[in-house]
Coordinates of N, CA, C and O in Angstrom, one line a residue:
M1023 N 20.3 6.2 -17.9 CA 19.2 5.2 -18.4 C 19.8 3.8 -18.1 O 19.1 2.9 -17.6
H1024 N 21.0 3.5 -18.5 CA 21.7 2.2 -18.4 C 21.8 1.8 -16.9 O 21.5 0.7 -16.5
T1025 N 22.1 2.8 -16.0 CA 22.3 2.5 -14.6 C 20.9 2.1 -14.0 O 20.9 1.3 -13.1
T1026 N 19.9 2.8 -14.4 CA 18.5 2.5 -13.9 C 18.2 1.1 -14.2 O 17.7 0.3 -13.4
T1027 N 18.4 0.6 -15.5 CA 18.1 -0.7 -15.9 C 18.9 -1.7 -15.1 O 18.4 -2.7 -14.6
T1028 N 20.2 -1.4 -14.9 CA 21.1 -2.3 -14.1 C 20.6 -2.4 -12.7 O 20.5 -3.5 -12.1
R1029 N 20.2 -1.3 -12.1 CA 19.7 -1.2 -10.7 C 18.4 -2.0 -10.6 O 18.3 -2.8 -9.7
T1030 N 17.5 -1.9 -11.6 CA 16.3 -2.6 -11.6 C 16.5 -4.1 -11.6 O 15.9 -4.9 -10.9
L1031 N 17.5 -4.5 -12.5 CA 17.8 -5.9 -12.6 C 18.4 -6.4 -11.3 O 18.1 -7.5 -10.9
A1032 N 19.3 -5.6 -10.7 CA 19.9 -6.0 -9.5 C 18.8 -6.2 -8.4 O 18.9 -7.2 -7.6
I1033 N 17.9 -5.3 -8.3 CA 16.8 -5.4 -7.3 C 16.0 -6.6 -7.6 O 15.6 -7.4 -6.7
A1034 N 15.6 -6.9 -8.9 CA 14.8 -8.0 -9.2 C 15.6 -9.3 -8.8 O 15.0 -10.2 -8.3
A1035 N 16.9 -9.3 -9.1 CA 17.7 -10.5 -8.7 C 17.7 -10.7 -7.2 O 17.6 -11.8 -6.7
A1036 N 17.9 -9.6 -6.5 CA 18.0 -9.7 -5.0 C 16.6 -10.2 -4.5 O 16.6 -11.0 -3.6
L1037 N 15.5 -9.7 -5.1 CA 14.2 -10.0 -4.6 C 14.0 -11.5 -4.9 O 13.5 -12.2 -4.0
T1038 N 14.3 -12.0 -6.1 CA 14.2 -13.4 -6.4 C 15.0 -14.3 -5.5 O 14.5 -15.3 -5.0
L1039 N 16.2 -13.9 -5.2 CA 17.1 -14.6 -4.2 C 16.4 -14.6 -2.9 O 16.3 -15.7 -2.2
G1040 N 15.9 -13.5 -2.5 CA 15.3 -13.4 -1.1 C 14.0 -14.3 -1.0 O 13.9 -15.0 0.0
L1041 N 13.2 -14.3 -2.1 CA 12.0 -15.2 -2.1 C 12.5 -16.6 -2.1 O 11.8 -17.5 -1.5
T1042 N 13.5 -16.9 -2.9 CA 14.0 -18.3 -2.9 C 14.5 -18.8 -1.5 O 14.1 -19.8 -1.0
L1043 N 15.3 -17.9 -0.9 CA 15.7 -18.2 0.5 C 14.6 -18.3 1.5 O 14.6 -19.2 2.3
A1044 N 13.6 -17.4 1.3 CA 12.4 -17.5 2.2 C 11.7 -18.8 2.0 O 11.3 -19.5 3.0
G1045 N 11.6 -19.2 0.7 CA 10.9 -20.5 0.4 C 11.7 -21.7 1.1 O 11.1 -22.6 1.6
C1046 N 13.0 -21.6 1.0 CA 13.8 -22.7 1.5 C 13.7 -22.7 3.1 O 13.5 -23.8 3.6
S1047 N 13.8 -21.5 3.7 CA 13.8 -21.5 5.2 C 12.4 -21.9 5.7 O 12.4 -22.6 6.8
T1048 N 11.3 -21.6 5.1 CA 10.0 -22.0 5.6 C 9.8 -23.5 5.5 O 9.3 -24.2 6.4
S1049 N 10.2 -24.1 4.3 CA 10.0 -25.5 4.1 C 11.0 -26.4 4.8 O 10.8 -27.5 5.0
N1050 N 12.1 -25.8 5.3 CA 13.2 -26.5 5.9 C 13.5 -26.0 7.3 O 14.4 -25.3 7.5
S1051 N 12.6 -26.3 8.2 CA 12.7 -25.7 9.6 C 13.9 -26.2 10.3 O 14.2 -25.7 11.4
G1052 N 14.5 -27.3 9.9 CA 15.7 -27.8 10.6 C 16.9 -26.9 10.5 O 17.7 -26.9 11.4
S1053 N 17.0 -26.1 9.4 CA 18.2 -25.3 9.2 C 18.0 -23.9 9.8 O 18.0 -22.9 9.0
D1054 N 17.7 -23.8 11.1 CA 17.4 -22.5 11.7 C 18.6 -21.6 11.7 O 18.5 -20.4 11.6
T1055 N 19.8 -22.1 12.0 CA 21.0 -21.3 12.1 C 21.3 -20.5 10.8 O 21.5 -19.3 10.9
G1056 N 21.2 -21.1 9.7 CA 21.5 -20.5 8.4 C 20.4 -19.4 8.1 O 20.8 -18.3 7.7
S1057 N 19.2 -19.7 8.3 CA 18.1 -18.8 7.9 C 18.1 -17.6 8.8 O 17.8 -16.5 8.4
S1058 N 18.4 -17.8 10.1 CA 18.4 -16.6 11.1 C 19.5 -15.6 10.8 O 19.2 -14.4 10.8
S1059 N 20.6 -16.1 10.3 CA 21.7 -15.1 10.0 C 21.4 -14.3 8.8 O 21.7 -13.2 8.6
S1060 N 20.8 -15.0 7.8 CA 20.5 -14.3 6.5 C 19.3 -13.3 6.7 O 19.3 -12.3 6.2
S1061 N 18.4 -13.7 7.6 CA 17.3 -12.7 7.9 C 17.8 -11.5 8.7 O 17.2 -10.4 8.6
T1062 N 18.8 -11.7 9.5 CA 19.3 -10.6 10.3 C 20.0 -9.6 9.4 O 19.8 -8.4 9.5
S1063 N 20.8 -10.1 8.4 CA 21.4 -9.2 7.5 C 20.4 -8.5 6.6 O 20.5 -7.3 6.3
A1064 N 19.3 -9.2 6.2 CA 18.3 -8.6 5.4 C 17.5 -7.5 6.2 O 17.2 -6.5 5.7
A1065 N 17.3 -7.8 7.5 CA 16.6 -6.9 8.4 C 17.4 -5.6 8.6 O 16.8 -4.5 8.7
S1066 N 18.7 -5.7 8.6 CA 19.6 -4.5 8.8 C 19.7 -3.6 7.6 O 20.0 -2.5 7.6
A1067 N 19.4 -4.2 6.4 CA 19.5 -3.4 5.1 C 18.3 -2.6 4.9 O 17.5 -2.8 4.0
H1068 N 18.1 -1.6 5.8 CA 17.0 -0.6 5.6 C 17.5 0.8 6.1 O 18.4 0.8 6.9
N1069 N 16.7 1.8 5.7 CA 17.1 3.1 6.2 C 15.8 3.8 6.8 O 14.7 3.2 6.9
D1070 N 16.0 5.0 7.3 CA 14.9 5.8 7.9 C 13.7 5.9 6.9 O 12.5 5.9 7.3
Q1071 N 14.0 6.1 5.6 CA 12.9 6.2 4.6 C 12.1 5.0 4.6 O 10.8 5.0 4.5
D1072 N 12.7 3.8 4.6 CA 12.0 2.5 4.6 C 11.0 2.5 5.8 O 9.9 2.0 5.7
V1073 N 11.5 2.9 7.0 CA 10.7 2.8 8.2 C 9.5 3.8 8.0 O 8.4 3.4 8.3
M1074 N 9.8 5.0 7.6 CA 8.7 6.0 7.4 C 7.7 5.5 6.4 O 6.5 5.6 6.6
F1075 N 8.1 4.9 5.3 CA 7.2 4.4 4.3 C 6.3 3.4 4.9 O 5.1 3.4 4.7
A1076 N 6.9 2.4 5.6 CA 6.1 1.3 6.2 C 5.1 1.9 7.2 O 3.9 1.5 7.3
Q1077 N 5.6 2.8 8.1 CA 4.7 3.4 9.2 C 3.6 4.2 8.6 O 2.5 4.3 9.2
M1078 N 3.8 4.9 7.5 CA 2.8 5.7 6.9 C 1.9 4.9 6.0 O 0.7 5.2 5.9
M1079 N 2.4 4.0 5.2 CA 1.6 3.2 4.3 C 0.6 2.3 5.1 O -0.5 2.0 4.6
L1080 N 1.0 1.8 6.3 CA 0.1 1.0 7.1 C -1.2 1.6 7.3 O -2.3 1.0 7.0
P1081 N -1.3 2.8 8.0 CA -2.7 3.3 8.2 C -3.4 3.7 6.9 O -4.6 3.7 6.8
H1082 N -2.6 4.0 5.9 CA -3.1 4.4 4.6 C -3.9 3.2 4.0 O -5.0 3.3 3.6
H1083 N -3.2 2.0 4.0 CA -3.8 0.8 3.5 C -5.0 0.4 4.4 O -6.0 0.0 3.8
K1084 N -4.8 0.5 5.7 CA -5.9 0.1 6.6 C -7.2 0.9 6.3 O -8.3 0.4 6.3
Q1085 N -7.0 2.2 6.0 CA -8.2 3.1 5.7 C -8.8 2.7 4.4 O -10.0 2.7 4.2
A1086 N -8.0 2.3 3.4 CA -8.5 1.9 2.1 C -9.4 0.6 2.2 O -10.4 0.5 1.6
V1087 N -8.9 -0.3 3.1 CA -9.7 -1.5 3.4 C -11.0 -1.2 4.1 O -12.0 -1.7 3.8
E1088 N -10.9 -0.3 5.0 CA -12.1 0.2 5.8 C -13.1 0.8 4.9 O -14.3 0.6 4.9
M1089 N -12.6 1.7 3.9 CA -13.5 2.3 3.0 C -14.2 1.3 2.1 O -15.4 1.4 1.8
S1090 N -13.4 0.3 1.7 CA -13.9 -0.8 0.8 C -15.0 -1.6 1.6 O -16.0 -1.9 1.0
D1091 N -14.7 -1.9 2.8 CA -15.7 -2.6 3.7 C -17.0 -1.8 3.8 O -18.1 -2.4 3.7
M1092 N -16.9 -0.5 4.0 CA -18.0 0.3 4.2 C -18.9 0.2 2.9 O -20.1 0.1 3.0
L1093 N -18.3 0.3 1.8 CA -19.0 0.3 0.5 C -19.7 -1.1 0.3 O -20.9 -1.1 0.0
L1094 N -18.9 -2.1 0.5 CA -19.4 -3.5 0.3 C -20.6 -3.8 1.2 O -21.4 -4.6 0.9
A1095 N -20.5 -3.2 2.4 CA -21.6 -3.5 3.4 C -23.0 -3.0 2.9 O -24.0 -3.4 3.5
K1096 N -22.9 -2.1 1.9 CA -24.2 -1.5 1.5 C -25.0 -2.5 0.5 O -26.1 -2.2 0.2
G1097 N -24.4 -3.6 0.2 CA -25.1 -4.6 -0.5 C -25.3 -4.4 -2.0 O -24.5 -3.7 -2.7
S1098 N -26.3 -5.0 -2.5 CA -26.5 -5.1 -4.0 C -26.9 -3.8 -4.7 O -26.9 -3.7 -5.9
G1099 N -27.2 -2.7 -3.9 CA -27.5 -1.4 -4.5 C -26.3 -0.7 -5.0 O -26.4 0.3 -5.8
V1100 N -25.1 -1.2 -4.7 CA -23.9 -0.6 -5.1 C -23.6 -1.0 -6.6 O -23.8 -2.2 -6.9
D1101 N -23.1 -0.1 -7.4 CA -22.7 -0.4 -8.8 C -21.8 -1.6 -8.8 O -20.8 -1.6 -8.0
T1102 N -22.0 -2.6 -9.6 CA -21.3 -3.9 -9.6 C -19.8 -3.7 -9.9 O -18.9 -4.3 -9.3
D1103 N -19.5 -2.8 -10.8 CA -18.1 -2.5 -11.2 C -17.3 -1.9 -10.0 O -16.2 -2.2 -9.8
V1104 N -18.0 -1.0 -9.3 CA -17.3 -0.3 -8.2 C -17.1 -1.3 -7.1 O -16.1 -1.3 -6.4
A1105 N -18.1 -2.2 -6.8 CA -18.0 -3.2 -5.8 C -16.9 -4.2 -6.1 O -16.1 -4.6 -5.3
G1106 N -16.7 -4.5 -7.4 CA -15.7 -5.4 -7.9 C -14.3 -4.8 -7.6 O -13.4 -5.4 -7.2
L1107 N -14.2 -3.5 -7.9 CA -12.9 -2.7 -7.6 C -12.6 -2.7 -6.1 O -11.5 -2.9 -5.7
A1108 N -13.6 -2.5 -5.3 CA -13.4 -2.5 -3.8 C -12.9 -3.8 -3.3 O -12.0 -3.9 -2.5
K1109 N -13.4 -4.9 -3.9 CA -13.0 -6.3 -3.5 C -11.5 -6.4 -4.0 O -10.7 -7.0 -3.2
Q1110 N -11.2 -5.9 -5.1 CA -9.8 -6.0 -5.7 C -8.8 -5.2 -4.8 O -7.7 -5.7 -4.4
I1111 N -9.2 -4.0 -4.4 CA -8.4 -3.2 -3.5 C -8.1 -3.9 -2.2 O -7.0 -3.9 -1.7
K1112 N -9.2 -4.5 -1.6 CA -9.0 -5.2 -0.3 C -8.1 -6.4 -0.5 O -7.2 -6.7 0.3
A1113 N -8.2 -7.1 -1.6 CA -7.4 -8.3 -1.9 C -6.0 -8.0 -2.0 O -5.1 -8.7 -1.6
E1114 N -5.7 -6.8 -2.6 CA -4.3 -6.4 -2.9 C -3.7 -5.8 -1.6 O -2.5 -6.1 -1.3
Q1115 N -4.4 -5.0 -0.9 CA -3.8 -4.3 0.2 C -3.8 -5.0 1.6 O -2.9 -4.8 2.4
S1116 N -4.7 -5.9 1.8 CA -4.7 -6.7 3.0 C -3.4 -7.5 3.3 O -2.8 -7.4 4.3
P1117 N -2.9 -8.2 2.2 CA -1.6 -8.9 2.5 C -0.4 -7.9 2.6 O 0.5 -8.2 3.4
E1118 N -0.5 -6.8 2.0 CA 0.6 -5.8 2.1 C 0.6 -5.2 3.6 O 1.6 -4.9 4.1
I1119 N -0.6 -5.1 4.2 CA -0.7 -4.7 5.6 C 0.2 -5.6 6.5 O 1.0 -5.2 7.3
N1120 N 0.0 -6.9 6.2 CA 0.7 -7.9 7.0 C 2.2 -7.8 6.7 O 3.1 -7.9 7.6
Q1121 N 2.6 -7.6 5.5 CA 4.0 -7.4 5.1 C 4.6 -6.2 5.8 O 5.7 -6.3 6.3
L1122 N 4.0 -5.1 5.7 CA 4.5 -3.9 6.3 C 4.7 -4.0 7.8 O 5.7 -3.6 8.4
T1123 N 3.7 -4.7 8.5 CA 3.8 -4.9 9.9 C 5.0 -5.8 10.2 O 5.7 -5.6 11.1
G1124 N 5.1 -6.9 9.4 CA 6.2 -7.8 9.6 C 7.6 -7.1 9.5 O 8.5 -7.4 10.2
W1125 N 7.7 -6.3 8.4 CA 9.0 -5.6 8.3 C 9.3 -4.7 9.5 O 10.5 -4.7 10.0
L1126 N 8.4 -3.9 9.9 CA 8.6 -3.0 11.1 C 9.0 -3.8 12.3 O 10.0 -3.4 13.0
K1127 N 8.3 -4.9 12.5 CA 8.7 -5.7 13.7 C 10.1 -6.3 13.5 O 10.9 -6.4 14.5
G1128 N 10.4 -6.8 12.3 CA 11.7 -7.3 12.0 C 12.8 -6.3 12.1 O 14.0 -6.6 12.5
W1129 N 12.5 -5.1 11.8 CA 13.5 -4.0 11.9 C 13.6 -3.4 13.4 O 14.4 -2.6 13.6
G1130 N 12.8 -3.9 14.3 CA 12.8 -3.4 15.6 C 12.2 -2.0 15.7 O 12.6 -1.3 16.6
E1131 N 11.3 -1.7 14.8 CA 10.7 -0.3 14.8 C 9.3 -0.4 15.2 O 8.6 -1.4 15.0
P1132 N 8.7 0.7 15.9 CA 7.3 0.7 16.3 C 6.4 0.6 15.0 O 6.7 1.2 14.0
V1133 N 5.3 -0.2 15.2 CA 4.4 -0.3 14.1 C 3.6 1.0 13.9 O 3.3 1.4 12.8
E1134 N 3.4 1.8 15.0 CA 2.8 3.1 14.9 C 3.8 4.1 15.4 O 4.6 3.9 16.3
S1135 N 3.8 5.2 14.7 CA 4.8 6.3 15.0 C 4.1 7.6 15.0 O 2.9 7.7 14.8
E1136 N 4.9 8.7 15.2 CA 4.3 10.0 15.2 C 3.7 10.3 13.8 O 2.8 11.1 13.6
H1137 N 4.3 9.6 12.8 CA 3.8 9.8 11.4 C 2.4 9.4 11.2 O 1.6 9.9 10.5
S1138 N 2.0 8.2 11.9 CA 0.7 7.6 11.8 C -0.4 8.6 12.1 O -1.5 8.5 11.5
G1139 N -0.2 9.4 13.1 CA -1.3 10.4 13.5 C -1.2 11.7 12.7 O -2.1 12.5 13.0
M1140 N -0.3 11.9 11.8 CA -0.1 13.2 11.1 C -0.8 13.1 9.8 O -0.3 12.8 8.8
G1141 N -2.1 13.4 9.8 CA -2.9 13.4 8.6 C -2.4 14.3 7.5 O -2.4 13.9 6.3
H1142 N -1.9 15.5 7.9 CA -1.4 16.4 6.9 C -0.2 15.9 6.1 O 0.0 16.3 5.0
S1143 N 0.6 15.1 6.7 CA 1.8 14.6 6.0 C 1.5 13.3 5.2 O 2.3 12.8 4.5
M1144 N 0.3 12.8 5.4 CA -0.1 11.6 4.6 C -1.1 12.0 3.6 O -2.3 11.9 3.9
S1145 N -0.7 12.4 2.5 CA -1.7 12.9 1.5 C -2.6 11.8 1.1 O -2.2 10.6 0.9
G1146 N -3.8 12.2 0.9 CA -4.8 11.3 0.4 C -5.7 10.6 1.5 O -6.7 10.0 1.2
M1147 N -5.3 10.8 2.8 CA -6.1 10.2 3.8 C -7.4 10.9 4.0 O -7.5 12.2 3.9
M1148 N -8.4 10.2 4.2 CA -9.8 10.7 4.5 C -9.9 11.2 5.9 O -9.3 10.6 6.8
S1149 N -10.6 12.3 6.1 CA -10.9 12.8 7.4 C -12.0 12.0 8.0 O -12.7 11.2 7.3
D1150 N -12.3 12.2 9.3 CA -13.4 11.5 10.0 C -14.7 11.8 9.3 O -15.5 11.0 9.1
S1151 N -14.9 13.1 8.9 CA -16.1 13.5 8.3 C -16.3 12.9 6.9 O -17.4 12.5 6.5
D1152 N -15.2 12.7 6.2 CA -15.2 12.0 4.9 C -15.7 10.6 5.1 O -16.5 10.0 4.3
M1153 N -15.1 9.9 6.1 CA -15.5 8.5 6.4 C -17.0 8.4 6.8 O -17.7 7.5 6.4
T1154 N -17.4 9.4 7.6 CA -18.9 9.4 8.0 C -19.7 9.6 6.8 O -20.8 8.9 6.6
D1155 N -19.3 10.5 5.9 CA -20.1 10.7 4.6 C -20.3 9.4 3.8 O -21.4 9.1 3.3
L1156 N -19.2 8.7 3.7 CA -19.2 7.4 3.0 C -20.1 6.4 3.7 O -20.9 5.7 3.1
D1157 N -19.9 6.3 5.0 CA -20.7 5.4 5.8 C -22.2 5.7 5.7 O -23.0 4.7 5.7
Q1158 N -22.6 6.9 5.7 CA -24.0 7.3 5.7 C -24.6 7.4 4.3 O -25.9 7.6 4.2
A1159 N -23.8 7.4 3.3 CA -24.4 7.5 1.9 C -25.2 6.4 1.6 O -25.0 5.2 2.0
S1160 N -26.2 6.6 0.7 CA -27.1 5.5 0.2 C -26.2 4.6 -0.7 O -25.2 5.1 -1.2
A1161 N -26.7 3.4 -0.9 CA -25.9 2.5 -1.8 C -25.7 3.1 -3.2 O -24.6 3.0 -3.8
K1162 N -26.7 3.8 -3.7 CA -26.6 4.4 -5.0 C -25.5 5.5 -5.0 O -24.7 5.6 -5.9
D1163 N -25.5 6.4 -4.0 CA -24.6 7.5 -4.0 C -23.2 7.1 -3.5 O -22.2 7.7 -3.8
A1164 N -23.1 6.0 -2.8 CA -21.8 5.5 -2.2 C -20.8 5.2 -3.2 O -19.6 5.5 -3.0
G1165 N -21.2 4.6 -4.3 CA -20.3 4.2 -5.4 C -19.5 5.4 -5.9 O -18.3 5.4 -6.0
K1166 N -20.2 6.5 -6.2 CA -19.6 7.7 -6.7 C -18.7 8.3 -5.7 O -17.6 8.7 -6.0
L1167 N -19.2 8.4 -4.5 CA -18.4 9.0 -3.4 C -17.1 8.2 -3.1 O -16.0 8.7 -2.9
Y1168 N -17.3 6.9 -3.1 CA -16.1 5.9 -2.9 C -15.1 6.2 -4.0 O -13.9 6.3 -3.7
L1169 N -15.5 6.3 -5.3 CA -14.5 6.5 -6.3 C -13.8 7.9 -6.2 O -12.6 7.9 -6.3
E1170 N -14.6 8.9 -5.9 CA -14.0 10.2 -5.7 C -12.9 10.2 -4.6 O -11.8 10.7 -4.7
Q1171 N -13.3 9.6 -3.4 CA -12.4 9.5 -2.3 C -11.2 8.6 -2.6 O -10.1 8.9 -2.2
M1172 N -11.4 7.5 -3.2 CA -10.3 6.5 -3.5 C -9.3 7.0 -4.5 O -8.1 6.7 -4.4
I1173 N -9.8 7.8 -5.4 CA -8.9 8.5 -6.4 C -7.9 9.3 -5.6 O -6.6 9.3 -5.8
Q1174 N -8.4 10.2 -4.7 CA -7.6 11.0 -3.9 C -6.6 10.2 -3.0 O -5.5 10.5 -2.9
H1175 N -7.2 9.1 -2.4 CA -6.5 8.2 -1.5 C -5.3 7.6 -2.3 O -4.2 7.6 -1.8
H1176 N -5.6 7.1 -3.5 CA -4.5 6.4 -4.3 C -3.4 7.4 -4.7 O -2.3 7.0 -4.7
K1177 N -3.8 8.6 -5.1 CA -2.8 9.6 -5.5 C -1.8 9.8 -4.3 O -0.6 10.0 -4.5
G1178 N -2.3 9.9 -3.1 CA -1.5 10.1 -1.9 C -0.5 8.9 -1.8 O 0.7 9.0 -1.5
A1179 N -1.1 7.7 -1.9 CA -0.3 6.4 -1.8 C 0.8 6.4 -2.9 O 2.0 6.0 -2.6
V1180 N 0.5 6.8 -4.1 CA 1.4 6.8 -5.2 C 2.6 7.8 -4.9 O 3.8 7.5 -5.1
D1181 N 2.2 9.0 -4.4 CA 3.3 10.0 -4.0 C 4.2 9.4 -3.0 O 5.4 9.5 -3.1
M1182 N 3.7 8.7 -1.9 CA 4.5 8.1 -0.9 C 5.4 7.0 -1.4 O 6.6 6.9 -1.1
A1183 N 4.8 6.2 -2.3 CA 5.5 5.1 -2.9 C 6.7 5.6 -3.8 O 7.8 5.0 -3.8
K1184 N 6.4 6.7 -4.5 CA 7.5 7.2 -5.4 C 8.7 7.7 -4.6 O 9.8 7.6 -5.0
T1185 N 8.4 8.3 -3.4 CA 9.5 8.8 -2.5 C 10.3 7.6 -2.0 O 11.5 7.6 -2.0
E1186 N 9.6 6.5 -1.7 CA 10.3 5.3 -1.3 C 11.2 4.7 -2.4 O 12.3 4.3 -2.2
V1187 N 10.7 4.7 -3.6 CA 11.4 4.2 -4.8 C 12.7 5.0 -4.9 O 13.8 4.5 -5.1
D1188 N 12.6 6.3 -4.7 CA 13.8 7.2 -4.9 C 14.8 7.1 -3.7 O 16.0 7.2 -3.9
K1189 N 14.2 7.0 -2.5 CA 15.1 7.2 -1.3 C 15.2 5.9 -0.4 O 16.0 5.9 0.5
G1190 N 14.4 4.9 -0.7 CA 14.4 3.7 0.2 C 15.7 2.9 -0.1 O 16.3 3.0 -1.1
K1191 N 16.0 2.0 0.9 CA 17.2 1.2 0.8 C 16.8 -0.3 0.8 O 17.4 -1.1 0.1
N1192 N 15.7 -0.7 1.5 CA 15.3 -2.1 1.6 C 14.7 -2.5 0.3 O 13.8 -2.0 -0.2
T1193 N 15.3 -3.6 -0.3 CA 14.9 -4.0 -1.7 C 13.4 -4.5 -1.7 O 12.7 -4.2 -2.7
D1194 N 13.0 -5.1 -0.6 CA 11.6 -5.6 -0.6 C 10.6 -4.4 -0.5 O 9.6 -4.4 -1.2
A1195 N 11.0 -3.4 0.3 CA 10.1 -2.3 0.5 C 10.1 -1.4 -0.8 O 9.0 -1.0 -1.3
V1196 N 11.2 -1.3 -1.5 CA 11.3 -0.6 -2.8 C 10.4 -1.3 -3.8 O 9.7 -0.7 -4.6
A1197 N 10.5 -2.7 -3.8 CA 9.8 -3.5 -4.8 C 8.3 -3.3 -4.5 O 7.5 -3.2 -5.5
M1198 N 7.8 -3.3 -3.3 CA 6.4 -3.0 -3.0 C 6.0 -1.6 -3.4 O 4.9 -1.5 -4.0
A1199 N 6.9 -0.7 -3.2 CA 6.6 0.7 -3.6 C 6.4 0.8 -5.1 O 5.4 1.4 -5.6
K1200 N 7.2 0.1 -5.9 CA 7.1 0.1 -7.3 C 5.8 -0.5 -7.8 O 5.1 0.0 -8.7
S1201 N 5.4 -1.6 -7.1 CA 4.2 -2.3 -7.4 C 3.0 -1.4 -7.1 O 2.0 -1.3 -7.8
I1202 N 3.0 -0.6 -6.0 CA 2.0 0.3 -5.6 C 1.8 1.4 -6.7 O 0.7 1.7 -7.1
V1203 N 3.0 2.0 -7.1 CA 2.9 3.0 -8.1 C 2.3 2.5 -9.4 O 1.4 3.1 -9.9
S1204 N 2.6 1.3 -9.8 CA 2.1 0.7 -11.0 C 0.6 0.4 -10.9 O -0.2 0.8 -11.7
S1205 N 0.3 -0.4 -9.9 CA -1.1 -0.9 -9.8 C -2.1 0.3 -9.5 O -3.2 0.3 -10.0
Q1206 N -1.7 1.2 -8.6 CA -2.6 2.2 -8.1 C -2.8 3.3 -9.2 O -3.8 3.9 -9.3
T1207 N -1.7 3.6 -10.0 CA -1.8 4.5 -11.1 C -2.8 4.0 -12.1 O -3.7 4.7 -12.6
E1208 N -2.8 2.7 -12.4 CA -3.7 2.0 -13.3 C -5.1 2.1 -12.7 O -6.1 2.4 -13.5
Q1209 N -5.3 1.9 -11.4 CA -6.6 2.0 -10.8 C -7.2 3.4 -10.8 O -8.4 3.5 -10.9
I1210 N -6.3 4.4 -10.7 CA -6.8 5.8 -10.7 C -7.5 6.0 -12.1 O -8.6 6.6 -12.1
T1211 N -6.8 5.6 -13.2 CA -7.4 5.8 -14.5 C -8.7 5.0 -14.6 O -9.7 5.6 -15.1
Q1212 N -8.7 3.8 -14.1 CA -9.9 3.0 -14.1 C -11.1 3.6 -13.4 O -12.2 3.7 -13.9
M1213 N -10.7 4.2 -12.2 CA -11.8 4.8 -11.4 C -12.3 6.1 -12.0 O -13.5 6.4 -12.0
Q1214 N -11.4 6.9 -12.7 CA -11.8 8.1 -13.4 C -12.8 7.8 -14.5 O -13.8 8.5 -14.7
D1215 N -12.5 6.7 -15.2 CA -13.4 6.2 -16.3 C -14.7 5.8 -15.7 O -15.8 6.1 -16.3
M1216 N -14.7 5.0 -14.6 CA -16.0 4.6 -14.0 C -16.8 5.8 -13.5 O -18.0 5.8 -13.7
L1217 N -16.1 6.8 -13.0 CA -16.8 8.0 -12.5 C -17.5 8.7 -13.6 O -18.6 9.2 -13.4
A1218 N -16.8 8.8 -14.7 CA -17.4 9.5 -15.9 C -18.6 8.7 -16.4 O -19.5 9.4 -17.0
S1219 N -18.7 7.4 -16.2 CA -19.8 6.7 -16.8 C -20.9 6.5 -15.8 O -22.0 6.0 -16.2
L1220 N -20.8 6.9 -14.5 CA -21.8 6.7 -13.5 C -22.9 7.8 -13.8 O -22.7 8.9 -14.1

């Protein structure tokens, strides 16, 4: 228990330091030599699990944004709470898509890999027919279908994120994974409650 707390504090300290350094290097473009060496060492501090997490979470997040866009395109007929949640999911996951892409490029890894096309290994991903069902659903039915699909989708993301927390090395990637576990577990409960009240 004590080591977990110590490790969490160490990760938080490293993340704070990283954010501080990032803030310094962006506002101080003159000191390129110092910031490039620190970003090189940060870039090397990752393992295969970090790469797999980023490569698999990218298409997962993109699909969640696509599902949210499909729902929101149906307009005012969609339940307002469900529409609000879809906007929240887009707002949270869109910046993470950029982060994941940036890490992979920084690590010199392909943004898409064999993992990206392996639906069976990415739990929670919707099939083409699931996406078609959502796209073709009426505004009234779409809210319920969206919640059912997104609960499944989130559960898959939480599973992937928990693996990253356990086995990942990159402090930023592990921090994102912890955030995904926390926020998406909360949203699953929220969606289950919404579903029950529809």
